[in-house]
Short mmCIF file of C-alpha atoms in Angstrom, two decimals:
data_model
loop_
_atom_site.label_atom_id
_atom_site.label_comp_id
_atom_site.label_asym_id
_atom_site.label_seq_id
_atom_site.Cartn_x
_atom_site.Cartn_y
_atom_site.Cartn_z
CA UNK A 264 213.25 -81.02 67.25
CA UNK A 265 213.33 -77.36 68.29
CA UNK A 266 214.25 -75.57 71.50
CA UNK A 267 211.70 -73.07 72.79
CA UNK A 268 211.94 -70.77 75.83
CA UNK A 269 209.65 -71.62 78.77
CA UNK A 270 207.61 -68.49 77.89
CA UNK A 271 207.26 -69.43 74.19
CA UNK A 272 206.13 -72.95 75.12
CA UNK A 273 203.65 -71.64 77.70
CA UNK A 274 202.16 -69.20 75.15
CA UNK A 275 202.00 -71.84 72.47
CA UNK A 276 200.22 -74.26 74.84
CA UNK A 277 197.71 -71.56 75.81
CA UNK A 278 197.07 -70.65 72.13
CA UNK A 279 196.72 -74.30 71.15
CA UNK A 280 194.15 -74.88 73.93
CA UNK A 281 192.28 -71.75 72.84
CA UNK A 282 192.11 -72.98 69.24
CA UNK A 283 191.57 -76.57 70.05
CA UNK A 284 194.71 -77.73 68.23
CA UNK A 285 198.15 -79.00 69.08
CA UNK A 286 201.34 -77.09 69.73
CA UNK A 287 202.90 -79.00 66.80
CA UNK A 288 200.15 -77.78 64.44
CA UNK A 289 200.69 -74.12 65.53
CA UNK A 290 204.42 -74.51 64.92
CA UNK A 291 203.82 -75.97 61.46
CA UNK A 292 201.45 -73.08 60.60
CA UNK A 293 204.04 -70.56 61.70
CA UNK A 294 206.78 -72.22 59.68
CA UNK A 295 204.51 -72.27 56.61
CA UNK A 296 203.74 -68.59 56.98
CA UNK A 297 207.42 -67.72 57.42
CA UNK A 298 208.40 -69.71 54.31
CA UNK A 299 205.71 -68.07 52.14
CA UNK A 300 207.06 -64.53 52.82
CA UNK A 301 209.15 -62.89 50.12
CA UNK A 302 212.88 -63.16 50.72
CA UNK A 303 214.07 -60.43 53.06
CA UNK A 304 217.45 -60.34 51.42
CA UNK A 305 216.41 -59.14 48.00
CA UNK A 306 219.33 -58.20 45.75
CA UNK A 307 220.27 -54.61 45.11
CA UNK A 308 218.96 -54.94 41.55
CA UNK A 309 215.61 -56.31 42.82
CA UNK A 310 215.22 -53.48 45.36
CA UNK A 311 216.05 -50.91 42.60
CA UNK A 312 213.42 -52.50 40.35
CA UNK A 313 210.79 -52.36 43.07
CA UNK A 314 211.62 -48.74 43.90
CA UNK A 315 211.39 -47.68 40.32
CA UNK A 316 208.11 -49.54 39.87
CA UNK A 317 206.65 -47.85 42.95
CA UNK A 318 207.73 -44.32 42.00
CA UNK A 319 204.78 -42.16 41.06
CA UNK A 320 202.18 -44.77 41.87
CA UNK A 321 200.75 -43.15 45.00
CA UNK A 322 199.15 -39.76 45.42
CA UNK A 323 199.43 -37.68 48.60
CA UNK A 324 197.13 -34.96 47.51
CA UNK A 325 199.96 -32.46 48.18
CA UNK A 326 201.38 -30.37 45.42
CA UNK A 327 204.78 -29.55 46.95
CA UNK A 328 206.15 -32.87 48.04
CA UNK A 329 209.17 -32.80 45.73
CA UNK A 330 210.21 -29.40 47.20
CA UNK A 331 209.30 -30.09 50.84
CA UNK A 332 209.90 -33.84 51.13
CA UNK A 333 212.30 -33.42 54.07
CA UNK A 334 209.73 -31.36 56.02
CA UNK A 335 206.99 -34.02 55.45
CA UNK A 336 209.40 -36.74 56.43
CA UNK A 337 210.45 -34.95 59.62
CA UNK A 338 206.76 -34.34 60.50
CA UNK A 339 205.93 -38.02 59.97
CA UNK A 340 208.62 -39.31 62.38
CA UNK A 341 207.70 -36.82 65.09
CA UNK A 342 204.20 -38.09 65.36
#
């Protein structure tokens, strides 16, 4: 048994009616999706491994990113 807010239950009932399914089926689908996601609390070693594996794998088309990374970062958060 789970406790839902009135708003959550109302939205679930509406979605279930739209899809022609039950609220229980929607909840099971959501739980399945949540359990299939990678663990959010990856260890420090795992995060380091992922960061190292990603380094250099993407190309921006810019030739001065290493020198101007702070500028590019600042520009990206201002948008």
